[in-house]
mmCIF file with all atom_site columns, C-alpha atoms in Angstrom:
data_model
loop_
_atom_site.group_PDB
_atom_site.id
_atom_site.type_symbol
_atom_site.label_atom_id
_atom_site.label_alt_id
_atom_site.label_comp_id
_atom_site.label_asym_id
_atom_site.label_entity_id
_atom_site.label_seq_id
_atom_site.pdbx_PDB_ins_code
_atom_site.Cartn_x
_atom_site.Cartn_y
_atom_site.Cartn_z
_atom_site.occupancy
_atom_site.B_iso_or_equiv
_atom_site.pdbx_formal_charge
_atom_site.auth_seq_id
_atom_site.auth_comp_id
_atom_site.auth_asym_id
_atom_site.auth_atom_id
_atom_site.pdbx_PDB_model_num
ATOM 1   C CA . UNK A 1 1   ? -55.768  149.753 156.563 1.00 48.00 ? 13  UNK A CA 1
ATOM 2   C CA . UNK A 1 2   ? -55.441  147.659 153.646 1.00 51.00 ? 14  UNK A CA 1
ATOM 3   C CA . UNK A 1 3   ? -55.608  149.265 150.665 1.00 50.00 ? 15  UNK A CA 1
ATOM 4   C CA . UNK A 1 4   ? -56.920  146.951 148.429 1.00 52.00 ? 16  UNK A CA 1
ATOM 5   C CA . UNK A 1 5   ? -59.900  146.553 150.568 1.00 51.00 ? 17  UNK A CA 1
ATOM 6   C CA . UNK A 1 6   ? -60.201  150.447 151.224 1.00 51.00 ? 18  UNK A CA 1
ATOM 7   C CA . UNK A 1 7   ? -63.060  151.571 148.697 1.00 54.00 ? 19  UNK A CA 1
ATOM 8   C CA . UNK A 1 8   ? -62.030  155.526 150.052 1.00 52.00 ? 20  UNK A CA 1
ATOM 9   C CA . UNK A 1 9   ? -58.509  154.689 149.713 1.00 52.00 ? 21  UNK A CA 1
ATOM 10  C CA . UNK A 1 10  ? -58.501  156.132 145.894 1.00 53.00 ? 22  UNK A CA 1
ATOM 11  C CA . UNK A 1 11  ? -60.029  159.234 147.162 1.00 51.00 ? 23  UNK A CA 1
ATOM 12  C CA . UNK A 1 12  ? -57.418  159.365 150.012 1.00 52.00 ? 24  UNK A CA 1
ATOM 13  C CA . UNK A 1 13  ? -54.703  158.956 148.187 1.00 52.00 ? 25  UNK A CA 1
ATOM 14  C CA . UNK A 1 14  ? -56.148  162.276 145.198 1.00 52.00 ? 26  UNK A CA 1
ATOM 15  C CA . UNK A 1 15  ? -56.894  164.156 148.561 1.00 55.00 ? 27  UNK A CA 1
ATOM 16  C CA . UNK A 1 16  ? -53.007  163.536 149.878 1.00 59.00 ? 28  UNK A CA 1
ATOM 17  C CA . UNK A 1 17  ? -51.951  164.454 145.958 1.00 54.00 ? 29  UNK A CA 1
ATOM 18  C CA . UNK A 1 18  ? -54.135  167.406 145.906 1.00 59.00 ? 30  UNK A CA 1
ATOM 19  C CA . UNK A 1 19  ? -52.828  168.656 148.823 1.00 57.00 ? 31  UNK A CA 1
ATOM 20  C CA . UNK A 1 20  ? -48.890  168.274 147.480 1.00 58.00 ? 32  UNK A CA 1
ATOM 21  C CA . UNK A 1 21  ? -50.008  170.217 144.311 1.00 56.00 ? 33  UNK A CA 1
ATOM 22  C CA . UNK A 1 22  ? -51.867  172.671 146.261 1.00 57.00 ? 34  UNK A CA 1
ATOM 23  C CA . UNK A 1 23  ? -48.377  173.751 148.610 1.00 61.00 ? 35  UNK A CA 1
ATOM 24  C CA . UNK A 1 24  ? -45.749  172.676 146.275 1.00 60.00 ? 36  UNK A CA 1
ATOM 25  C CA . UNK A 1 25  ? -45.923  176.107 144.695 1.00 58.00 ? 37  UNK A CA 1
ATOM 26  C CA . UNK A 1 26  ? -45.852  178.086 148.075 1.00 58.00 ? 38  UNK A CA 1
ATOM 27  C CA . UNK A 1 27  ? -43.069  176.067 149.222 1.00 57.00 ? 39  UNK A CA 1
ATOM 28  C CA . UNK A 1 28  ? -41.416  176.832 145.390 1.00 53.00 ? 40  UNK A CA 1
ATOM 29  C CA . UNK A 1 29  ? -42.026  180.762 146.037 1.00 54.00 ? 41  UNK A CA 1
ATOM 30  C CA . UNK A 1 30  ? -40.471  180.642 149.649 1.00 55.00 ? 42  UNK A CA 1
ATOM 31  C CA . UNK A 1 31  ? -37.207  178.593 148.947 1.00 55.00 ? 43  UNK A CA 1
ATOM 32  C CA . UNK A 1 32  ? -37.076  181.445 145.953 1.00 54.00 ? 44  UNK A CA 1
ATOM 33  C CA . UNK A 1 33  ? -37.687  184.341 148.168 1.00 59.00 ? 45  UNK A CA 1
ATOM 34  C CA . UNK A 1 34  ? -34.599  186.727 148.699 1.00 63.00 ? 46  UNK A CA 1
ATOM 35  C CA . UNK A 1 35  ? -35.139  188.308 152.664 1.00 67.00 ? 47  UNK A CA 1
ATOM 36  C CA . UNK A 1 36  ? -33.790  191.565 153.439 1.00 76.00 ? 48  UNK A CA 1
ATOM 37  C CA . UNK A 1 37  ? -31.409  188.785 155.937 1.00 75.00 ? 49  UNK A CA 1
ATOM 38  C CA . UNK A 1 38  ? -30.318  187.246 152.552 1.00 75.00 ? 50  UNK A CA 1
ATOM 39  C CA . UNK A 1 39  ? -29.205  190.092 151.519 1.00 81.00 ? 51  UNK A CA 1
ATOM 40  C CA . UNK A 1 40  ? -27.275  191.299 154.868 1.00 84.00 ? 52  UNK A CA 1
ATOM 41  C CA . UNK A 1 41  ? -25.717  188.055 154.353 1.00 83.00 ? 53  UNK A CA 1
ATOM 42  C CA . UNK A 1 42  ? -24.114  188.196 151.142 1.00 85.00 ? 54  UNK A CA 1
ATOM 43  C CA . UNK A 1 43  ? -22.783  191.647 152.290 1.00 89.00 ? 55  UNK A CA 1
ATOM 44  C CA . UNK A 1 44  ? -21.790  190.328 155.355 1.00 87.00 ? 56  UNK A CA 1
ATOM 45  C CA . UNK A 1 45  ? -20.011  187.893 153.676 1.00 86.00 ? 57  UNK A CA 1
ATOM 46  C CA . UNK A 1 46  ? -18.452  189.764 150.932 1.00 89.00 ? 58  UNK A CA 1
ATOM 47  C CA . UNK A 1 47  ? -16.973  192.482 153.571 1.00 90.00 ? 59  UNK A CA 1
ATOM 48  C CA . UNK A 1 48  ? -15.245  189.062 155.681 1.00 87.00 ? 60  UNK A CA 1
ATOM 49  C CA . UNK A 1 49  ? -13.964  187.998 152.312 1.00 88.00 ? 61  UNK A CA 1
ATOM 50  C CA . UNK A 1 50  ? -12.172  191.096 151.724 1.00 89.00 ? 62  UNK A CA 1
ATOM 51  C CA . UNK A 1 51  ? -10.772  191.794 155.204 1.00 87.00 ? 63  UNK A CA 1
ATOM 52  C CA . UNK A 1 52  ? -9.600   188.289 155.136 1.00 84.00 ? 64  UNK A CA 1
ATOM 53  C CA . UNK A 1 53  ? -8.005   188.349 151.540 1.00 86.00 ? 65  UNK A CA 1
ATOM 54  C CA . UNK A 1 54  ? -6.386   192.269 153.159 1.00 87.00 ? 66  UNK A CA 1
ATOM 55  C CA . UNK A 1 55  ? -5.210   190.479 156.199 1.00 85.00 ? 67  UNK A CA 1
ATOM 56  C CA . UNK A 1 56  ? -3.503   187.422 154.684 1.00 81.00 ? 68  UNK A CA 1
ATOM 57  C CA . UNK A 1 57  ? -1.900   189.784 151.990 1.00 83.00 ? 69  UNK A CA 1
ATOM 58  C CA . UNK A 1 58  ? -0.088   190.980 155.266 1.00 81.00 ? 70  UNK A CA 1
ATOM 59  C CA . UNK A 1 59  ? 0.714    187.501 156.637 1.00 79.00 ? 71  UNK A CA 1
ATOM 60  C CA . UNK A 1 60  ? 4.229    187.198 155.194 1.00 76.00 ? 72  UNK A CA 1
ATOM 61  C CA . UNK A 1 61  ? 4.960    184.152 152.276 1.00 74.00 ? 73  UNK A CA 1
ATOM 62  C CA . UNK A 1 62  ? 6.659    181.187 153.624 1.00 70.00 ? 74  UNK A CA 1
ATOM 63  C CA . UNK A 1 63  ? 5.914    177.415 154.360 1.00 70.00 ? 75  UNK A CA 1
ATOM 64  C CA . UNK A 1 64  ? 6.819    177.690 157.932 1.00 72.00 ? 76  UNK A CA 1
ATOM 65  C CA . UNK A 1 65  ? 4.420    178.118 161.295 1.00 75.00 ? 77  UNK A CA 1
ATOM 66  C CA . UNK A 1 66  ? 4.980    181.349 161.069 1.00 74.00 ? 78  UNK A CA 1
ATOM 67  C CA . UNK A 1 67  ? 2.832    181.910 157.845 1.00 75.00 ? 79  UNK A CA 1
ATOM 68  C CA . UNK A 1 68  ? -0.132   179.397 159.072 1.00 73.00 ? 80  UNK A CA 1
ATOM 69  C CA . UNK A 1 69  ? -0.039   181.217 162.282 1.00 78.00 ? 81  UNK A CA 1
ATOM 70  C CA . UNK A 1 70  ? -0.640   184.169 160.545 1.00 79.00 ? 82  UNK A CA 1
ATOM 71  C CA . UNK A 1 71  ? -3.283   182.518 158.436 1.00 79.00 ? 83  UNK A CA 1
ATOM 72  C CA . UNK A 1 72  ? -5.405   180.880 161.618 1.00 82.00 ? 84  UNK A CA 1
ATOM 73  C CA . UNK A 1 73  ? -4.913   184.507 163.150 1.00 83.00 ? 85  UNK A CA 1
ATOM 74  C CA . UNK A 1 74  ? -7.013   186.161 159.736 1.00 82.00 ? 86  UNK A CA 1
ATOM 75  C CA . UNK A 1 75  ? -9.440   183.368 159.969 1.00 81.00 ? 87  UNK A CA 1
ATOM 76  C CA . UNK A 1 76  ? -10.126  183.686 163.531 1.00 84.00 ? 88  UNK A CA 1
ATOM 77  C CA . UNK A 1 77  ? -10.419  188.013 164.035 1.00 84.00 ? 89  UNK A CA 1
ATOM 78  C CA . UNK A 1 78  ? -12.789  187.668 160.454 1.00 82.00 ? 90  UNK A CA 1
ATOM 79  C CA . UNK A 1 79  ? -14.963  184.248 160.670 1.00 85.00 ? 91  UNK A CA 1
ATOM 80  C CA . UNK A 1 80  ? -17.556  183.524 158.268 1.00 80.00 ? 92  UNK A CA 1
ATOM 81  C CA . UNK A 1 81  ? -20.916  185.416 159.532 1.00 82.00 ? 93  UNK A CA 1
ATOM 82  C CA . UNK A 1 82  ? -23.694  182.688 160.480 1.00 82.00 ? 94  UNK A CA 1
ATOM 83  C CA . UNK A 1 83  ? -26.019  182.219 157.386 1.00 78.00 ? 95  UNK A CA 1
ATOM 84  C CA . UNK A 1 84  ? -29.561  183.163 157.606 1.00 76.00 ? 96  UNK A CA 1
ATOM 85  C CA . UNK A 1 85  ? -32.584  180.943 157.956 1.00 72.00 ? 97  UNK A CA 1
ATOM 86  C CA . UNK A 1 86  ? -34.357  179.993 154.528 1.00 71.00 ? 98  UNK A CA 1
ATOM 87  C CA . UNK A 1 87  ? -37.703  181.582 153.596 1.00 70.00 ? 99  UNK A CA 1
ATOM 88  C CA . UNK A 1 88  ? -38.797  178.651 154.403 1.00 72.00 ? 100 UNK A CA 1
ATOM 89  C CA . UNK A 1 89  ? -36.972  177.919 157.531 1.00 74.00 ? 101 UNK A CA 1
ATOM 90  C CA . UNK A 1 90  ? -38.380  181.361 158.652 1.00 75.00 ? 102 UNK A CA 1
ATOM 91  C CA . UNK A 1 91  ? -42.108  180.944 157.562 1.00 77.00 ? 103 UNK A CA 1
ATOM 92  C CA . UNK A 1 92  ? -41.755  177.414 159.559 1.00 77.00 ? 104 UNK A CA 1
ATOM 93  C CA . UNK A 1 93  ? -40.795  179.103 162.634 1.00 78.00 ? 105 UNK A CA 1
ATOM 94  C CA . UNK A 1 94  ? -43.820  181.766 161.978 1.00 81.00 ? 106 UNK A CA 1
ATOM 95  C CA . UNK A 1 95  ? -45.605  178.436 161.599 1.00 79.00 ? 107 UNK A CA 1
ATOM 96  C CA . UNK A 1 96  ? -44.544  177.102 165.403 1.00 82.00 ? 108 UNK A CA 1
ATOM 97  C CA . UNK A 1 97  ? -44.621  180.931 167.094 1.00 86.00 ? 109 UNK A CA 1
ATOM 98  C CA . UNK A 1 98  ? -48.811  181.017 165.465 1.00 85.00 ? 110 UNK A CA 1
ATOM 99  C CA . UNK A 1 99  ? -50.074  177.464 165.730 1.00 84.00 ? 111 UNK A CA 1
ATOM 100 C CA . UNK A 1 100 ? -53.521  179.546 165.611 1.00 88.00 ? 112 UNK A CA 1
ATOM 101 C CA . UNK A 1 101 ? -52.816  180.748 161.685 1.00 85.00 ? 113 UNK A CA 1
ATOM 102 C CA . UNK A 1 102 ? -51.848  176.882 161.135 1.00 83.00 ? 114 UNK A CA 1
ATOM 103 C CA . UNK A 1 103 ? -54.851  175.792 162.139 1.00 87.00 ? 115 UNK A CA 1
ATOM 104 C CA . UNK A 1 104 ? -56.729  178.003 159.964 1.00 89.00 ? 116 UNK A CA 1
ATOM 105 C CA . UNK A 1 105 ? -54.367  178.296 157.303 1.00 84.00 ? 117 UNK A CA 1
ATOM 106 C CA . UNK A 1 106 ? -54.613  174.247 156.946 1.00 86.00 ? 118 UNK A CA 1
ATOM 107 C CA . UNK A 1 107 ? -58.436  174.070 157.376 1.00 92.00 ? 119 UNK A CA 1
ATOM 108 C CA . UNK A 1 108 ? -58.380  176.545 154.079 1.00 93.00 ? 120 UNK A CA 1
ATOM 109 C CA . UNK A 1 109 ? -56.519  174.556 152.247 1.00 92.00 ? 121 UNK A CA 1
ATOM 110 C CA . UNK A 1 110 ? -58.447  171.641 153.648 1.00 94.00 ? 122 UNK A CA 1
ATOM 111 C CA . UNK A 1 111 ? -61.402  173.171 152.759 1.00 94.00 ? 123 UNK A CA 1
ATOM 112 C CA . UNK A 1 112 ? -60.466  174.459 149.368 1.00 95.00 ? 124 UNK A CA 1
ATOM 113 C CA . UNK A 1 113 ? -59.259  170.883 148.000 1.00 95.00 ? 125 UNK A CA 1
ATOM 114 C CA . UNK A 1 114 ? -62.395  169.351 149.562 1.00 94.00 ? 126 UNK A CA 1
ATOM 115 C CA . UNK A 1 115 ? -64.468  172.453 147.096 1.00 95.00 ? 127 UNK A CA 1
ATOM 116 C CA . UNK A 1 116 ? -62.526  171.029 144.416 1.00 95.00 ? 128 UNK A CA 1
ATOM 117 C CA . UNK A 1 117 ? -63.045  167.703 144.798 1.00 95.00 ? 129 UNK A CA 1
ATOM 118 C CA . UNK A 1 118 ? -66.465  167.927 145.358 1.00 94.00 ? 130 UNK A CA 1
ATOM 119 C CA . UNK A 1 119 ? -67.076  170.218 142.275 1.00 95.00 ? 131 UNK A CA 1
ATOM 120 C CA . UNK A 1 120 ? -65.194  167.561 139.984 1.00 94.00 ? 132 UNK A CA 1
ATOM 121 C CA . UNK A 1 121 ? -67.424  165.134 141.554 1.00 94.00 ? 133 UNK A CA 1
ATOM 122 C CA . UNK A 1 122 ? -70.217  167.396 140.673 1.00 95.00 ? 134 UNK A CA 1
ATOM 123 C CA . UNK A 1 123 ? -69.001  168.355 137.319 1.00 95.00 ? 135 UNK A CA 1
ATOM 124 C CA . UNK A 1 124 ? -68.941  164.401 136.962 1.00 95.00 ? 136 UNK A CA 1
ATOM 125 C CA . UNK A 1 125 ? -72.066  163.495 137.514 1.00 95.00 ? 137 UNK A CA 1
ATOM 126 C CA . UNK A 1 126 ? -73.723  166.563 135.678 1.00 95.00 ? 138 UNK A CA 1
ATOM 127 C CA . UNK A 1 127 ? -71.741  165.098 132.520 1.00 95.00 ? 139 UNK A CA 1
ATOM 128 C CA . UNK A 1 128 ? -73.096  161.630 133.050 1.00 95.00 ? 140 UNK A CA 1
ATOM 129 C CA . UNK A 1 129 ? -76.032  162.535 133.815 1.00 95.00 ? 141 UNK A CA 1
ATOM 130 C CA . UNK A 1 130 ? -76.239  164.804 130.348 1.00 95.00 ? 142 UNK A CA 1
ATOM 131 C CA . UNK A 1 131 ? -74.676  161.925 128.785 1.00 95.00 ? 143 UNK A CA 1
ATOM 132 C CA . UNK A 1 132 ? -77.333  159.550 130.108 1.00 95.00 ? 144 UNK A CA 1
ATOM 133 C CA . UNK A 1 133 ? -79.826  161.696 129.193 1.00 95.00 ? 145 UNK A CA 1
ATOM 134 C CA . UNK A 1 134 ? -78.643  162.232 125.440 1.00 96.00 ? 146 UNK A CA 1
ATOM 135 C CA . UNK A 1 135 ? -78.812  158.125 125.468 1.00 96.00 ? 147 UNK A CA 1
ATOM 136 C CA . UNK A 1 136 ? -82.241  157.979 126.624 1.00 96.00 ? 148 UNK A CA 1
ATOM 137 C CA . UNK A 1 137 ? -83.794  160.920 124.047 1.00 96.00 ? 149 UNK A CA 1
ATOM 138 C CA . UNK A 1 138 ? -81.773  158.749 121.085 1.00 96.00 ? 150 UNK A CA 1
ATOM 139 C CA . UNK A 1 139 ? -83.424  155.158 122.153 1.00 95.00 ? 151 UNK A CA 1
ATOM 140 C CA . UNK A 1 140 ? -86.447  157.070 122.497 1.00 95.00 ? 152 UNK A CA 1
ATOM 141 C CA . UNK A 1 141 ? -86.174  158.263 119.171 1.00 96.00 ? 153 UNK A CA 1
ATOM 142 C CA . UNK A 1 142 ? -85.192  155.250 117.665 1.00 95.00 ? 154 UNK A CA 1
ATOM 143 C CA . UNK A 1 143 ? -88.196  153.398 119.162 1.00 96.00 ? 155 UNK A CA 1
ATOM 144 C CA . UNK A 1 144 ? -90.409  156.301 118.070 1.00 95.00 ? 156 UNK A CA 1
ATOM 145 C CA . UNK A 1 145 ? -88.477  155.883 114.479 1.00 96.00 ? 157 UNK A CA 1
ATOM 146 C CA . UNK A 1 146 ? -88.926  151.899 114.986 1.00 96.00 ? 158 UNK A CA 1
ATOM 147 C CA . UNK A 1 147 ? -92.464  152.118 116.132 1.00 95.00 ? 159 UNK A CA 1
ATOM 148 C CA . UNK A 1 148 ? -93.361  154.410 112.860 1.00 96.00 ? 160 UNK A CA 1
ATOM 149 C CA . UNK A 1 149 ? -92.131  151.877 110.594 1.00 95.00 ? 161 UNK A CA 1
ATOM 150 C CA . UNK A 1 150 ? -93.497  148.675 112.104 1.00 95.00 ? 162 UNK A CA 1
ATOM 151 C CA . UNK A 1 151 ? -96.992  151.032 112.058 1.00 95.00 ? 163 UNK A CA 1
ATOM 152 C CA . UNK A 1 152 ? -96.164  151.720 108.365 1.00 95.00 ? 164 UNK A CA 1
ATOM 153 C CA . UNK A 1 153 ? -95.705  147.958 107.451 1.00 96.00 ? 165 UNK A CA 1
ATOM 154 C CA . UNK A 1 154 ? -98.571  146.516 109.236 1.00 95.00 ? 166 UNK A CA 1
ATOM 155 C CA . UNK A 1 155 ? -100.523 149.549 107.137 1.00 96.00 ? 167 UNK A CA 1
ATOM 156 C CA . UNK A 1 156 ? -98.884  147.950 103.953 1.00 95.00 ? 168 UNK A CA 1
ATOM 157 C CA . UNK A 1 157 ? -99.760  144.357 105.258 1.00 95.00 ? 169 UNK A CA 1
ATOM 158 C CA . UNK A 1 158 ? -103.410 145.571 105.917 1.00 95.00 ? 170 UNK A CA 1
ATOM 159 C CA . UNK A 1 159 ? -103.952 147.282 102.684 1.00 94.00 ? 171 UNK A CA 1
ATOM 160 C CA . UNK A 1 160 ? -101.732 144.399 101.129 1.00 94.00 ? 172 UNK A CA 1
ATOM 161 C CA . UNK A 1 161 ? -104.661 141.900 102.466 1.00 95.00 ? 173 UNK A CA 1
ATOM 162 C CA . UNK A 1 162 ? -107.393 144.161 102.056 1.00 95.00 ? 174 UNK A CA 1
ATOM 163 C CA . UNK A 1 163 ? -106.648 144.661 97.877  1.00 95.00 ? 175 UNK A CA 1
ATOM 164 C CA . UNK A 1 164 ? -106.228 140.670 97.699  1.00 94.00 ? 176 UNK A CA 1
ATOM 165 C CA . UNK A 1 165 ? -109.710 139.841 100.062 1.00 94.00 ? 177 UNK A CA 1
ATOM 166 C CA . UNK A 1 166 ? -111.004 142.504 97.161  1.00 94.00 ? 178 UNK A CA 1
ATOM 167 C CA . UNK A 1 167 ? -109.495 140.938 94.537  1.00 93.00 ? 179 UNK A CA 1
ATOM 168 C CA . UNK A 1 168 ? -110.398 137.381 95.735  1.00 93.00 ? 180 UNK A CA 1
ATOM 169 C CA . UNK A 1 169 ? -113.885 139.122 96.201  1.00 93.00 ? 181 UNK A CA 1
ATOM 170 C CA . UNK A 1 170 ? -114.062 140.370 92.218  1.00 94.00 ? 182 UNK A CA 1
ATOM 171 C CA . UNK A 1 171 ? -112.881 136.937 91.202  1.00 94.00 ? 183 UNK A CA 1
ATOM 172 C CA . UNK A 1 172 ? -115.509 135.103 93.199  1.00 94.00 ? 184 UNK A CA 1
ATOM 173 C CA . UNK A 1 173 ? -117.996 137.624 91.913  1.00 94.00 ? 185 UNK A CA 1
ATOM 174 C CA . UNK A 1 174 ? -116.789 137.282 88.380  1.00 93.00 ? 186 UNK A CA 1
ATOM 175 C CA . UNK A 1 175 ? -116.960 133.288 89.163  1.00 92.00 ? 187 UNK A CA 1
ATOM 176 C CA . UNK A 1 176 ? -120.852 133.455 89.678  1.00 92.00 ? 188 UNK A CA 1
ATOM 177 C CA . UNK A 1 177 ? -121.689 135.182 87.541  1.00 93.00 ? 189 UNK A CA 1
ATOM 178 C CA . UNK A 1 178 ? -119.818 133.488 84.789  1.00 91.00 ? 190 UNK A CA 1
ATOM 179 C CA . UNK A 1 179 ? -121.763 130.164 86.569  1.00 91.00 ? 191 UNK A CA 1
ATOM 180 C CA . UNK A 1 180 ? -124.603 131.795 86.697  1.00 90.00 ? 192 UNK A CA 1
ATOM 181 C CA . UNK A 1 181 ? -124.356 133.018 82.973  1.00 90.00 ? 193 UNK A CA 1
ATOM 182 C CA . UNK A 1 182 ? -123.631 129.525 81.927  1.00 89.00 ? 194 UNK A CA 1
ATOM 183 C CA . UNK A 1 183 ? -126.621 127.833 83.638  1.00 88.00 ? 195 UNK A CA 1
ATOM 184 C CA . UNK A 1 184 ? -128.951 130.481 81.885  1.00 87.00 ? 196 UNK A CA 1
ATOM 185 C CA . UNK A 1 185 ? -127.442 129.896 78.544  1.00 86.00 ? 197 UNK A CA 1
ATOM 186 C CA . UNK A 1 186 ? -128.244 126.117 79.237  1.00 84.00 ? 198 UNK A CA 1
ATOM 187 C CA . UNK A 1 187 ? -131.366 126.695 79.769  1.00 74.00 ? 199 UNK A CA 1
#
């Protein structure tokens, strides 16, 4: 499948990385793991050494076929022992001999990275949805804050037009009666 038209192919590929992080440090602790056949090994191996180094000490000194001879002869009555199988060469075989504790031992670990995954997801969307949710109670406030004010102006604006119809009222009243003083005075 193509993988720029794959909208799971993101997810895929996390899953595939998840899954590397997830075994990298079991396959780390078996390549480090010392078996008791390590350890037979090395002693094994340190016993050839020194009937080896014994025997050519006995093989006389010389340049001749005589001397390599000798030398094939040490080599060949002490060869190296056979070295053991890796941690993880033996925990592969294990692997092969149990498919059964494969199959559940990968369904775990299926399992557990598909948990994780789906709690990040989870974790995700609570966030957004908290962060969503913050943005919604400030533009409610500021429309609340908003709404106050424009309620505060148009009660300026009202009592703004209610003092001038008052004063307009006064100076029309005023107006008369300054009229209406004059017309009696010219009378």
């Amino acid at each position: 499948m193509n993988p720029r038209f794959d909208p799971a192919g993101g997810v895929r590929r996390w899953r595939s990385l998840s899954a590397v992080a997830a075994t990298t440090p079991l396959v780390v602790l078996l390549a480090g793991c010392e078996t008791k056949e390590d350890k037979r090994y090395r002693e094994q191996l340190a016993t050839m050494q020194r009937l080896r180094e014994q025997c050519e000490a006995r093989v006389p000194v010389g340049r001749g076929l005589e001397s390599l001879n000798g030398m094939t002869d040490c080599w060949d009555r002490y060869p190296w022992p056979e070295p053991p199988k890796s941690a993880l060469g033996q925990f592969g075989d294990f692997l092969r001999e149990h498919p059964v504790i494969t199959v559940v031992v990968g369904f775990v670990i299926f399992a557990w990275i598909c948990t994780a995954i789906a709690n990040a997801d989870a974790k995700r969307k609570a966030q957004q949805a908290a962060t969503e949710a913050e943005q919604e109670r400030v533009r409610a406030e500021a429309e609340a804050i908003e709404s106050e004010r424009l309620r505060q102006e148009e009660e300026a604006r009202a009592a703004a037009e209610q003092q001038e119809r008052a004063a307009a009222a006064e100076y029309e009243r005023r107006f008369q009666e300054e009229i209406a003083r004059v017309r009696r005075d010219e009378l």
